[in-house]
Tab-separated table of C-alpha atoms in Angstrom:
chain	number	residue	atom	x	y	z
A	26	UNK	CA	78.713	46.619	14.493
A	27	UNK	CA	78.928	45.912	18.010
A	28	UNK	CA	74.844	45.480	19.146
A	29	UNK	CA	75.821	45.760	22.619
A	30	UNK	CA	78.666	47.382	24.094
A	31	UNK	CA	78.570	46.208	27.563
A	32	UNK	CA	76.029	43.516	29.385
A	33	UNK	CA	74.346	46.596	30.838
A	34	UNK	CA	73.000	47.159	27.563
A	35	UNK	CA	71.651	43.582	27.386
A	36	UNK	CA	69.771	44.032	30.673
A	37	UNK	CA	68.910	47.608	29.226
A	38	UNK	CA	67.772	45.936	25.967
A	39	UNK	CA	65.785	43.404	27.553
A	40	UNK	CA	63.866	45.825	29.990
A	41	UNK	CA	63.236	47.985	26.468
A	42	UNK	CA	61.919	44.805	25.011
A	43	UNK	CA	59.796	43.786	28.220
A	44	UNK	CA	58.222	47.489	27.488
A	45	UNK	CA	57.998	47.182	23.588
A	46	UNK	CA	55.358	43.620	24.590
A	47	UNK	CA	53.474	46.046	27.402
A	48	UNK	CA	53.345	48.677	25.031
A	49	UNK	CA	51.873	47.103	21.847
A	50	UNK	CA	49.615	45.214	23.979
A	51	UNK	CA	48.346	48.317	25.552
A	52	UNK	CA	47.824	50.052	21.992
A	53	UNK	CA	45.425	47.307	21.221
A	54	UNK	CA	43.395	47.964	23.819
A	55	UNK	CA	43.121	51.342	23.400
A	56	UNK	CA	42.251	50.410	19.484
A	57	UNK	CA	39.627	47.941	21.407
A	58	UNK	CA	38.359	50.666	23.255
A	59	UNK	CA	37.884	53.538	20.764
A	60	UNK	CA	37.234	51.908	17.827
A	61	UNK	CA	35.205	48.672	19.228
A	62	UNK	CA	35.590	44.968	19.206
A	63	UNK	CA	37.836	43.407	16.343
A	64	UNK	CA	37.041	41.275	13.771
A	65	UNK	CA	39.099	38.208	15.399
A	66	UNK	CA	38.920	37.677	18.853
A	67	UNK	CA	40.499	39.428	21.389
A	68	UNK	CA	43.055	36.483	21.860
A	69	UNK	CA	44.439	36.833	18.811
A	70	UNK	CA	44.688	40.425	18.838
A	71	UNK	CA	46.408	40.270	21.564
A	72	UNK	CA	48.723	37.800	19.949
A	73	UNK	CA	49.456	39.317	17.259
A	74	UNK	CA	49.888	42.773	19.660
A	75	UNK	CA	53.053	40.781	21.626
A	76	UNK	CA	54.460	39.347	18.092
A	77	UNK	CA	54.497	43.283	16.662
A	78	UNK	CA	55.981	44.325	19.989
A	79	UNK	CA	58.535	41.919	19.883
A	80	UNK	CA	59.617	42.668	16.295
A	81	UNK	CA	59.431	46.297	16.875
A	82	UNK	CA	62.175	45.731	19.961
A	83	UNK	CA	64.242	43.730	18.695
A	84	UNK	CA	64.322	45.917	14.878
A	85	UNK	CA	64.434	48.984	16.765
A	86	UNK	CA	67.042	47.968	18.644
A	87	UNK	CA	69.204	46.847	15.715
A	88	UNK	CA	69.172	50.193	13.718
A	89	UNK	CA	70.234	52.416	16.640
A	90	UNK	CA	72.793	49.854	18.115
A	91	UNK	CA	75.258	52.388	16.916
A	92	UNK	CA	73.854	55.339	19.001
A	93	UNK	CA	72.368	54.342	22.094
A	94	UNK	CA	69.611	52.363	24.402
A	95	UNK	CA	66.234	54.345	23.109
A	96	UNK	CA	62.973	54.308	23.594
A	97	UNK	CA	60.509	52.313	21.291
A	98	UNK	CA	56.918	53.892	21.210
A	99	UNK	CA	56.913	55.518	17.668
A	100	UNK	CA	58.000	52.700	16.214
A	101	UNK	CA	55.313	50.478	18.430
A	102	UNK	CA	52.778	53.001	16.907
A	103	UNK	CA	53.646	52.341	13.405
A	104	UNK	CA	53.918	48.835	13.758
A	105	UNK	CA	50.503	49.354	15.343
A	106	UNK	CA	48.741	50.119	12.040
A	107	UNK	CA	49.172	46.359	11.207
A	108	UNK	CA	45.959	45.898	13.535
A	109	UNK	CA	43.832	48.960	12.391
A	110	UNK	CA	42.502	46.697	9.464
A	111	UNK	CA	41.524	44.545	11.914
A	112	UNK	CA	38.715	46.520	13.792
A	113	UNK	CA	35.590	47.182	12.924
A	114	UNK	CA	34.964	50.695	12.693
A	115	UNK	CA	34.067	52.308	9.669
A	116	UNK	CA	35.032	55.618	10.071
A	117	UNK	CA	38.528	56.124	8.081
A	118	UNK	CA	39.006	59.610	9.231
A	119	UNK	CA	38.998	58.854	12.689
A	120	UNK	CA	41.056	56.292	12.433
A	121	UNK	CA	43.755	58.665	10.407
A	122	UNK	CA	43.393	61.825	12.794
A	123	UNK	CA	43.873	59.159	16.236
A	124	UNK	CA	47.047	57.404	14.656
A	125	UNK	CA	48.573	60.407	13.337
A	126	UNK	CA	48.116	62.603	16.575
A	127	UNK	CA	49.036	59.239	18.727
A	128	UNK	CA	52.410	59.199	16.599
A	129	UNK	CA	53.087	62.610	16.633
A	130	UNK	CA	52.049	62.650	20.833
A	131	UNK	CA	54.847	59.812	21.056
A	132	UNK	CA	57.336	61.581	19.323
A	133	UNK	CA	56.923	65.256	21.086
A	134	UNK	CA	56.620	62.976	24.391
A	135	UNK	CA	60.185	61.150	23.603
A	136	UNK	CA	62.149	64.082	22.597
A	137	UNK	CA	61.109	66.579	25.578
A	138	UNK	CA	61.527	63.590	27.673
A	139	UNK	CA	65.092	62.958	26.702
A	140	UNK	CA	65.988	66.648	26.389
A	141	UNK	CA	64.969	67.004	29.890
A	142	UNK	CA	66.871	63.767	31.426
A	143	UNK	CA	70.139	63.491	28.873
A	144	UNK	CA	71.397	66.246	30.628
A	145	UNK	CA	71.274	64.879	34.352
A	146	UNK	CA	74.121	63.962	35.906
A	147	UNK	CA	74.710	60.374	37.991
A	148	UNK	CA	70.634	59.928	36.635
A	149	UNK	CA	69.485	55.936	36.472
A	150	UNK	CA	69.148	54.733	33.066
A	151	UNK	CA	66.927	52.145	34.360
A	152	UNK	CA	64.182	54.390	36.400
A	153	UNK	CA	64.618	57.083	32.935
A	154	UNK	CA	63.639	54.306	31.126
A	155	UNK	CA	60.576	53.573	33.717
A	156	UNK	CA	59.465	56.522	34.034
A	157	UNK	CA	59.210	57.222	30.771
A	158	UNK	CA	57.053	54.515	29.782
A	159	UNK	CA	54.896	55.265	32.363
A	160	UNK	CA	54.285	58.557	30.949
A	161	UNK	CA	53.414	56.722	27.801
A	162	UNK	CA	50.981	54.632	29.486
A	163	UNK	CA	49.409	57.681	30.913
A	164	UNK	CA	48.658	59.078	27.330
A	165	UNK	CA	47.217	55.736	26.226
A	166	UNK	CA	45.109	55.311	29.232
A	167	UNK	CA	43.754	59.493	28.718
A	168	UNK	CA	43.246	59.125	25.042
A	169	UNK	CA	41.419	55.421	25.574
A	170	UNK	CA	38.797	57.068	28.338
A	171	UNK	CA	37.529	60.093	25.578
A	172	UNK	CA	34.805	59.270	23.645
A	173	UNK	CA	34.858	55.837	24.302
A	174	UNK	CA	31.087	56.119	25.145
A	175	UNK	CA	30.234	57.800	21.704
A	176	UNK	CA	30.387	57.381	18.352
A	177	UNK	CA	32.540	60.008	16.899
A	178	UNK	CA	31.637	61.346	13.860
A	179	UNK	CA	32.974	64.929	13.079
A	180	UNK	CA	32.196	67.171	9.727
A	181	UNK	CA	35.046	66.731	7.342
A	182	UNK	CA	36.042	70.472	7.728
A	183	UNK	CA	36.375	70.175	11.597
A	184	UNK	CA	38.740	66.747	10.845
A	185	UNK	CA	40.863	68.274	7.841
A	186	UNK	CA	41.713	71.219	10.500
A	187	UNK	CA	42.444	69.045	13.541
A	188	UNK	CA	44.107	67.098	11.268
A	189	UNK	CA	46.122	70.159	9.540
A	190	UNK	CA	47.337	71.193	13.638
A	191	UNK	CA	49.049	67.861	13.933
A	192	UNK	CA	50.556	67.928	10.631
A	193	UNK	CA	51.987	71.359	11.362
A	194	UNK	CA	52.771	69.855	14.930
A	195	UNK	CA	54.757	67.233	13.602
A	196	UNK	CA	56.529	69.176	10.542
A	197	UNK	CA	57.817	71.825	13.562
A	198	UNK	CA	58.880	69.117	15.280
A	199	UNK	CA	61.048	67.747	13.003
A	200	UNK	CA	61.793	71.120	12.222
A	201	UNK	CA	63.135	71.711	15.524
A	202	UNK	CA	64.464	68.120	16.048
A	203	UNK	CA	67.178	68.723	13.064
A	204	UNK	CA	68.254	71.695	14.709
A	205	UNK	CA	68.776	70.216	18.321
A	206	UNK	CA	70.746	67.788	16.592
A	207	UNK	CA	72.831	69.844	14.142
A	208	UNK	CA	73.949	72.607	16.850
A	209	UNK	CA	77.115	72.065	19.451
A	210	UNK	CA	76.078	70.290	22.824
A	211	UNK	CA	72.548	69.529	21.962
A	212	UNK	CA	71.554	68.392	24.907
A	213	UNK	CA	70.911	72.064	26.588
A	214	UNK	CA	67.841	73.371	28.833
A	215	UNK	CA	66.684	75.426	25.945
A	216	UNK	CA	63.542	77.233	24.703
A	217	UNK	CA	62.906	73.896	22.531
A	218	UNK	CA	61.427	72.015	25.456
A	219	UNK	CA	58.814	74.331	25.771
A	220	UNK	CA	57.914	74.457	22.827
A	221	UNK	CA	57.562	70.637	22.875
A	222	UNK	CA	55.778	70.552	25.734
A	223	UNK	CA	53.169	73.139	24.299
A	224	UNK	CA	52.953	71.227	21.067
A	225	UNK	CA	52.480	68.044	22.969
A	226	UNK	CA	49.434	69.585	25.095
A	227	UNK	CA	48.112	70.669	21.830
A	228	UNK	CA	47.577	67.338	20.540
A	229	UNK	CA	46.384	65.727	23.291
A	230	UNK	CA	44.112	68.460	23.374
A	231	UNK	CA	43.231	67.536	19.924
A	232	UNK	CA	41.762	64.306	21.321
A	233	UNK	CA	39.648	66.625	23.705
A	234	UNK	CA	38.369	69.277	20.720
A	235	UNK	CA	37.627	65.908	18.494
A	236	UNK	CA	35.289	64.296	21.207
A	237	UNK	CA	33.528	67.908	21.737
A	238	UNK	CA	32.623	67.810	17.960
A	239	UNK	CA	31.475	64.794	17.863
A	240	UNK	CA	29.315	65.240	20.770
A	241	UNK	CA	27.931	68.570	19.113
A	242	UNK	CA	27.139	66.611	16.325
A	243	UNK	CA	25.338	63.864	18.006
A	244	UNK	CA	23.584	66.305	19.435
A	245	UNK	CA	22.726	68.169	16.518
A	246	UNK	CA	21.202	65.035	14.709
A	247	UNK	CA	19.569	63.456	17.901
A	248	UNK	CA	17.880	67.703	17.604
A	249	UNK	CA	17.639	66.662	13.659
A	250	UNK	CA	15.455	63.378	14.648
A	251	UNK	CA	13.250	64.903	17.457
A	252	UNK	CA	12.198	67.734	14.956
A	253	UNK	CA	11.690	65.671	12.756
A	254	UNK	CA	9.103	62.999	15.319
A	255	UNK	CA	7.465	66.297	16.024
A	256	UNK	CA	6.933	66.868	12.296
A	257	UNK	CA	5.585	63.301	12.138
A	258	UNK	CA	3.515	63.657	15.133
A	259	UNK	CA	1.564	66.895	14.300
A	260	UNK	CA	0.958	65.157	10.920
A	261	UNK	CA	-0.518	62.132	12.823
A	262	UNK	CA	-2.521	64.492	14.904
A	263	UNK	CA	-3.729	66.406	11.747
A	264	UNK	CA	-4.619	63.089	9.809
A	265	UNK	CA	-6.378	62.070	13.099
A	266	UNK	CA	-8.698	64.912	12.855
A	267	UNK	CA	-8.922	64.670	9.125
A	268	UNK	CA	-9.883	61.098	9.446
A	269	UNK	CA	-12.994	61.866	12.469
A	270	UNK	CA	-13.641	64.027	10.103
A	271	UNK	CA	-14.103	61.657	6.914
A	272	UNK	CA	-16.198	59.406	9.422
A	273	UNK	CA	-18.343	61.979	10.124
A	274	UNK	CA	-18.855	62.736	6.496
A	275	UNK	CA	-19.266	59.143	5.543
A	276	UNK	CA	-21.860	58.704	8.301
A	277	UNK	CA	-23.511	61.885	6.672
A	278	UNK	CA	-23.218	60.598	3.196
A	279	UNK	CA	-24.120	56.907	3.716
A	280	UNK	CA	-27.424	58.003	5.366
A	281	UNK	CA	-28.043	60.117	2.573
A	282	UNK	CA	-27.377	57.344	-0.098
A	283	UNK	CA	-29.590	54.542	2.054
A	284	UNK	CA	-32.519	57.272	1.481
A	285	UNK	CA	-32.027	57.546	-2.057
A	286	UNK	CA	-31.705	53.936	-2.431
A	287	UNK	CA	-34.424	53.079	-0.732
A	288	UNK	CA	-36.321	55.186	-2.726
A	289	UNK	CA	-34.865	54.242	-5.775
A	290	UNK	CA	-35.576	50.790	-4.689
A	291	UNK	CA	-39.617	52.120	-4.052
A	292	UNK	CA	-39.620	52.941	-7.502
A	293	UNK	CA	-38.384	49.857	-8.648
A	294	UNK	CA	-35.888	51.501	-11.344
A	295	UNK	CA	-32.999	48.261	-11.437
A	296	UNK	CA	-31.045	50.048	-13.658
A	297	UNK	CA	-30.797	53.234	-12.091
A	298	UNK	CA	-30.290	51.723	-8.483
A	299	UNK	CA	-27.124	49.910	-9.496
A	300	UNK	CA	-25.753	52.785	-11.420
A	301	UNK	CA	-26.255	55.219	-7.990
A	302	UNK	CA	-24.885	52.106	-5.673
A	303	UNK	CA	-21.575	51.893	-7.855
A	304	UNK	CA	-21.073	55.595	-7.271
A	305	UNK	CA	-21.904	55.472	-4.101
A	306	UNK	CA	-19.114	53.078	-3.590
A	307	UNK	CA	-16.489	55.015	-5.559
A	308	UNK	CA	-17.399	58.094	-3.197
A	309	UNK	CA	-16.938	55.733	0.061
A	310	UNK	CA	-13.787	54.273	-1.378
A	311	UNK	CA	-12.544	57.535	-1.885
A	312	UNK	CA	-12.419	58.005	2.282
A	313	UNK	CA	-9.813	55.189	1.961
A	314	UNK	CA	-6.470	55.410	3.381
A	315	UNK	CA	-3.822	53.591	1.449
A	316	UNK	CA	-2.503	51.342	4.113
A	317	UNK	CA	-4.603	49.559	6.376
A	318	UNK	CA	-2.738	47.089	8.698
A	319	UNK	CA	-4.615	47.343	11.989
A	320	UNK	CA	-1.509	48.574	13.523
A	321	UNK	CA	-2.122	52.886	14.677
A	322	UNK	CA	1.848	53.776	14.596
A	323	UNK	CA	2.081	51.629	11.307
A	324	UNK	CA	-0.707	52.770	9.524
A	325	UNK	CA	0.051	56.557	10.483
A	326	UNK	CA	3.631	56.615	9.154
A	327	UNK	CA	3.098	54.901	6.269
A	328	UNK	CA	-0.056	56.891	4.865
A	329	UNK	CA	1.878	60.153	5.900
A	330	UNK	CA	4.484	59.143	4.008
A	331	UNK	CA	3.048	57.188	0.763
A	332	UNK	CA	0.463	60.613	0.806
A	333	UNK	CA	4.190	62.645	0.088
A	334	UNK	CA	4.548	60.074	-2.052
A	335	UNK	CA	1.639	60.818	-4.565
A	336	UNK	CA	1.779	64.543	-3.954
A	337	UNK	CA	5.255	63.996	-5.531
A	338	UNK	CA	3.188	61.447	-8.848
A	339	UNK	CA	5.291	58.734	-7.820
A	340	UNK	CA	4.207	55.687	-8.596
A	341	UNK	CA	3.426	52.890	-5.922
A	342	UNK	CA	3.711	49.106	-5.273
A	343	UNK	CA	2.293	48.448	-1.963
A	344	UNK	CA	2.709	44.761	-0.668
A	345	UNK	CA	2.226	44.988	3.649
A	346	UNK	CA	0.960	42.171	5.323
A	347	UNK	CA	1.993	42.607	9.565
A	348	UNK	CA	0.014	41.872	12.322
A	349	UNK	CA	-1.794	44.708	14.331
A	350	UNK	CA	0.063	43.707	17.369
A	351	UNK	CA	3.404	44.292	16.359
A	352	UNK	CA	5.345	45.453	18.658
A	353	UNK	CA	7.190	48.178	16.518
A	354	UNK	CA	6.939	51.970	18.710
A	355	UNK	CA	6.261	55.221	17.633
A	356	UNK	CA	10.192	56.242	17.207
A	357	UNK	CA	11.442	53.369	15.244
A	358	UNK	CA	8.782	53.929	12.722
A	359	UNK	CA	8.811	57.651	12.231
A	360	UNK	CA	12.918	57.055	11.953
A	361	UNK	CA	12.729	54.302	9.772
A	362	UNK	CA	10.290	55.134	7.647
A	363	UNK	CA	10.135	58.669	7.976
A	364	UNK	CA	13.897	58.549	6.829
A	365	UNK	CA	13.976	56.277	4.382
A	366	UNK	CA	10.543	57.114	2.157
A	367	UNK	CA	12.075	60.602	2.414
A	368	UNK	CA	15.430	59.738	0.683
A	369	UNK	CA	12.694	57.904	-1.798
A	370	UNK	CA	10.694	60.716	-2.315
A	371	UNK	CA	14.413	63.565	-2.962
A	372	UNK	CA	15.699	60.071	-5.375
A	373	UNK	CA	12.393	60.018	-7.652
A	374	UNK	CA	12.021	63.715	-7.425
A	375	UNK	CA	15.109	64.013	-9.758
A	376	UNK	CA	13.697	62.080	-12.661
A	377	UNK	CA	11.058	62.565	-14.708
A	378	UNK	CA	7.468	62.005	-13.716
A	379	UNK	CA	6.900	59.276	-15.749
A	380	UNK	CA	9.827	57.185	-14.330
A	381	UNK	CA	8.933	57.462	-11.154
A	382	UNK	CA	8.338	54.306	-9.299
A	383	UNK	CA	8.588	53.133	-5.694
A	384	UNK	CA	7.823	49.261	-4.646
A	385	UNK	CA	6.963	49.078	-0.655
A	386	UNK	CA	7.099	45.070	0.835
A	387	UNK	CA	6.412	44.747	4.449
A	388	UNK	CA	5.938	40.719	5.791
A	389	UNK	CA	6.432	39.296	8.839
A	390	UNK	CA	8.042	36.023	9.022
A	391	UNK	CA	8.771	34.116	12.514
A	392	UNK	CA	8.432	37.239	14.538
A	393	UNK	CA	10.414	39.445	12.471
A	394	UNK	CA	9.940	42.252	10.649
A	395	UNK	CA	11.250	42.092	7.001
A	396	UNK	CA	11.050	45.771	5.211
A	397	UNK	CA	11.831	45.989	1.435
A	398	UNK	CA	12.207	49.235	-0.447
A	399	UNK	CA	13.085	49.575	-3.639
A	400	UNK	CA	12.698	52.674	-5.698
A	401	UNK	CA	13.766	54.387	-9.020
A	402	UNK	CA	17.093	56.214	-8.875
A	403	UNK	CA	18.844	58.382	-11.473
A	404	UNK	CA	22.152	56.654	-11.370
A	405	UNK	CA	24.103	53.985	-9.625
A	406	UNK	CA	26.083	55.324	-6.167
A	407	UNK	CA	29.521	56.270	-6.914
A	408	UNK	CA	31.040	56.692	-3.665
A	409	UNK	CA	30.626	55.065	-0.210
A	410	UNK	CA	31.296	55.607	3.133
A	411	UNK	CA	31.627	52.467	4.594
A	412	UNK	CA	28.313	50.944	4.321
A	413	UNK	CA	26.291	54.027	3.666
A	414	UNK	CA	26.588	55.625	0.208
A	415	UNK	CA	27.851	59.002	0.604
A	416	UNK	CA	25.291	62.056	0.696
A	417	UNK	CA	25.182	63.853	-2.822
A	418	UNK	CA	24.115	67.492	-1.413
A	419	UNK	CA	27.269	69.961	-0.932
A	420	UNK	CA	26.226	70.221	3.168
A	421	UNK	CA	26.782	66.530	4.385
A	422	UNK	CA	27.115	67.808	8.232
A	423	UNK	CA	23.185	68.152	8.009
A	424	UNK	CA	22.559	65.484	5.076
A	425	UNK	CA	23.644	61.989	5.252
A	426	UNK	CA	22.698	61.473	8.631
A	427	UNK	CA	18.999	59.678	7.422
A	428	UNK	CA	20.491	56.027	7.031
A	429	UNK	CA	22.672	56.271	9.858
A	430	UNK	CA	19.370	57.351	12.094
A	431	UNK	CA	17.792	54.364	10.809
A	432	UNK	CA	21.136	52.224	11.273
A	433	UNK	CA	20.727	53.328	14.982
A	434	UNK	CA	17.587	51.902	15.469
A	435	UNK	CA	18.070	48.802	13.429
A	436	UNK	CA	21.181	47.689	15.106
A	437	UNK	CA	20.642	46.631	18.412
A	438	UNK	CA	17.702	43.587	17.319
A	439	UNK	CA	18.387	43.805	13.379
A	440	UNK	CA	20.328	44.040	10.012
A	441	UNK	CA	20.141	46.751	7.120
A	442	UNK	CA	21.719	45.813	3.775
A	443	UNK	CA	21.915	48.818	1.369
A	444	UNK	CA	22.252	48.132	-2.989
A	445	UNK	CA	22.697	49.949	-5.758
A	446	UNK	CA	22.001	49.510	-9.431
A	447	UNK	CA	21.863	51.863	-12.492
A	448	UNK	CA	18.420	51.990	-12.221
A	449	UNK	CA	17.262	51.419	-8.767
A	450	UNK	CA	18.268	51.799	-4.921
A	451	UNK	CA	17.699	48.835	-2.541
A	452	UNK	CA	16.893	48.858	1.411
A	453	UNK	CA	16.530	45.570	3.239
A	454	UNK	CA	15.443	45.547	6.892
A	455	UNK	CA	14.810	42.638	9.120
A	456	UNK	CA	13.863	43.454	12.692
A	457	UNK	CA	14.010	40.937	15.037
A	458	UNK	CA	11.684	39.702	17.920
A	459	UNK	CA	8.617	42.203	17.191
């Protein structure tokens, strides 16, 4: 099999092959820029981008020798899927709905493309060649720019259906593709070019559609979080004027009980004194709130919460020991803590009353915060979604959402390690620089 026919087809080959590196190279950036920084560094990315992109060429090149000089994008995109491994987003479905509709966009792109040109007369194989890259470029550089400012997180229904349109897209394609190629003179301005072009604004539009759903449901849990601060916040109010109210009631009662010990004391009855000053002291301990740190947002969150808590007879393990100054606001605590003693709270709620437990560690060690919840669980997780363990209720577009709220805040000066036993469910926090 004769590779190439002619040395014009070696100059051909090597422009295709001076593509195929720009190409590949390009695709990992656009990986880079939608799906964040990779687990190597960039270098070798980038390396390992021009090594793909050379194989791909030179491969591509050698199993349609026997037609003629083509184009090497779908195959770059394929080979592409070496380096998906290699980045650091979590989110699988993303990363299956971009590479399929990048594929099938490369495909739709090449064949109305080369419907369009094959029949030109006198054309330059050289600029065809050019220009169509370019056009590929284009599409890398469009789909790199949307949503690179987000993360995209879509309900599964809303992915299976954008991913269903470029399934269909690419099955019609084919479809249509077999035809082209089965009928005399193939290479006709025909009614398949439209179509191609429609199908091929379709999926890029599918980039578009997938950016507005994740930005509807960013905003629907950023509406999910302040709802649920304003919950926090009347109860805050409400235990404010519960607890001026306590005071004033203590400052009632204690002036009562300093009268009747005093005159207890006038009567000199020992016995009878230090029976009324023990129940004195049960009364006044009574007033006490369960967490006392010195800290308002602290304190206020955390007796909320722990008050749930033993309105729901689960049992407590309280260990805090943080400084009044810490420097922890308002938001991070309701969303930590609001979040996570709520998935404690749903967790012991299925299990009987007797087995339910909850342990609570807060210390503070070289100007971090270290947070340690463990609590009863009926079972061990079964499935994960990356790091998070996926969300048990049937409606996971409005569930799920409470670790990655707390995720949001942890991340940019902390860690959050998540474990699971038979028995028990495991949250680790450290906050740094508090």
């Amino acid at each position: 099999m004769n590779i190439f026919p002619s040395i014009d087809f070696v100059y051909l080959f090597l422009l295709q092959f001076m593509f195929g590196l720009v190409d590949m190279v390009l695709v990992a950036r656009l990986y880079e820029r939608i799906y964040g920084r990779p687990a190597i560094s960039r270098n070798k990315i980038f390396a390992l981008a021009l090594g793909l992109g050379a194989i791909t060429a030179i491969v591509w090149r050698l199993i349609l020798a026997h037609h003629r000089p083509t184009s090497t994008p779908p195959a770059t995109l394929i080979s592409s899927l070496l380096l998906l491994p290699l980045f650091r987003e979590t989110n699988r479905r993303k990363k299956v709905l971009f590479s399929l509709v990048l594929f099938v966009v490369a495909c739709l792109w090449l064949s109305a493309y080369d419907l369009v040109v094959t029949p030109m007369p006198n054309k330059n194989n050289w600029l065809i060649e050019v220009m169509y890259h370019m056009g590929f470029w284009l599409i890398l550089e469009a789909t790199g720019y949307i949503g690179r400012k987000r993360r995209q997180v879509v309900p599964p229904s809303i992915w299976a259906l954008l991913t269903a349109i470029s399934v269909i897209s690419i099955l019609v394609y084919f479809g249509m593709f077999d035809h082209i190629m089965s009928r005399e003179g193939p290479y006709a301005y025909t009614i398949e070019i439209v179509v191609m072009l429609a199908l091929l604004f379709i999926n890029i539009a599918l980039f578009v559609l997938f950016d507005r759903f994740a930005a509807f449901t960013e905003s629907d849990r950023e509406r999910h979080l302040l709802e649920q601060q304003l919950q926090l916040q009347n109860k805050h109010y409400q235990q404010l004027e519960r607890l001026h109210s306590q005071i004033r009631t203590i400052h009632h009662d204690v002036r009562n009980h300093l009268n009747a010990a005093a005159t207890l004391a006038t009567q000199g009855d020992q016995g009878a004194l230090e029976h009324y000053l023990w129940e004195a002291s049960c009364q006044i301990g009574h007033y006490e709130q369960a967490v006392m740190t010195g800290n308002p947002t602290l304190d206020t969150i955390l007796n909320i919460k722990i008050a749930e808590l033993k309105q729901s007879n689960i049992t407590m393990e309280t260990d805090v020991h943080v400084p009044a100054d810490l420097k922890l606001t308002f938001d991070q605590a309701s969303t930590i803590f609001g979040n996570l003693l709520d998935n404690v709270r749903e967790a012991c709620e299925k299990l009987p009353k007797e087995r339910r437990w909850v342990r609570i560690v807060l210390a503070y060690v070289n100007q971090s915060l270290v947070i340690s919840i463990v609590n009863a669980t009926a079972e061990e997780v079964g499935a994960w979604e990356g790091k998070f363990p996926v969300s048990s209720k049937t409606d996971r577009t409005s569930h799920g959402l409470g670790l990655k709220s707390v995720l949001q805040k942890v991340e940019p000066n902390g860690s959050l390690c998540i474990k699971s036993q038979p028995e028990s469910f495991t949250i680790e926090i450290v906050l740094y620089g508090l």
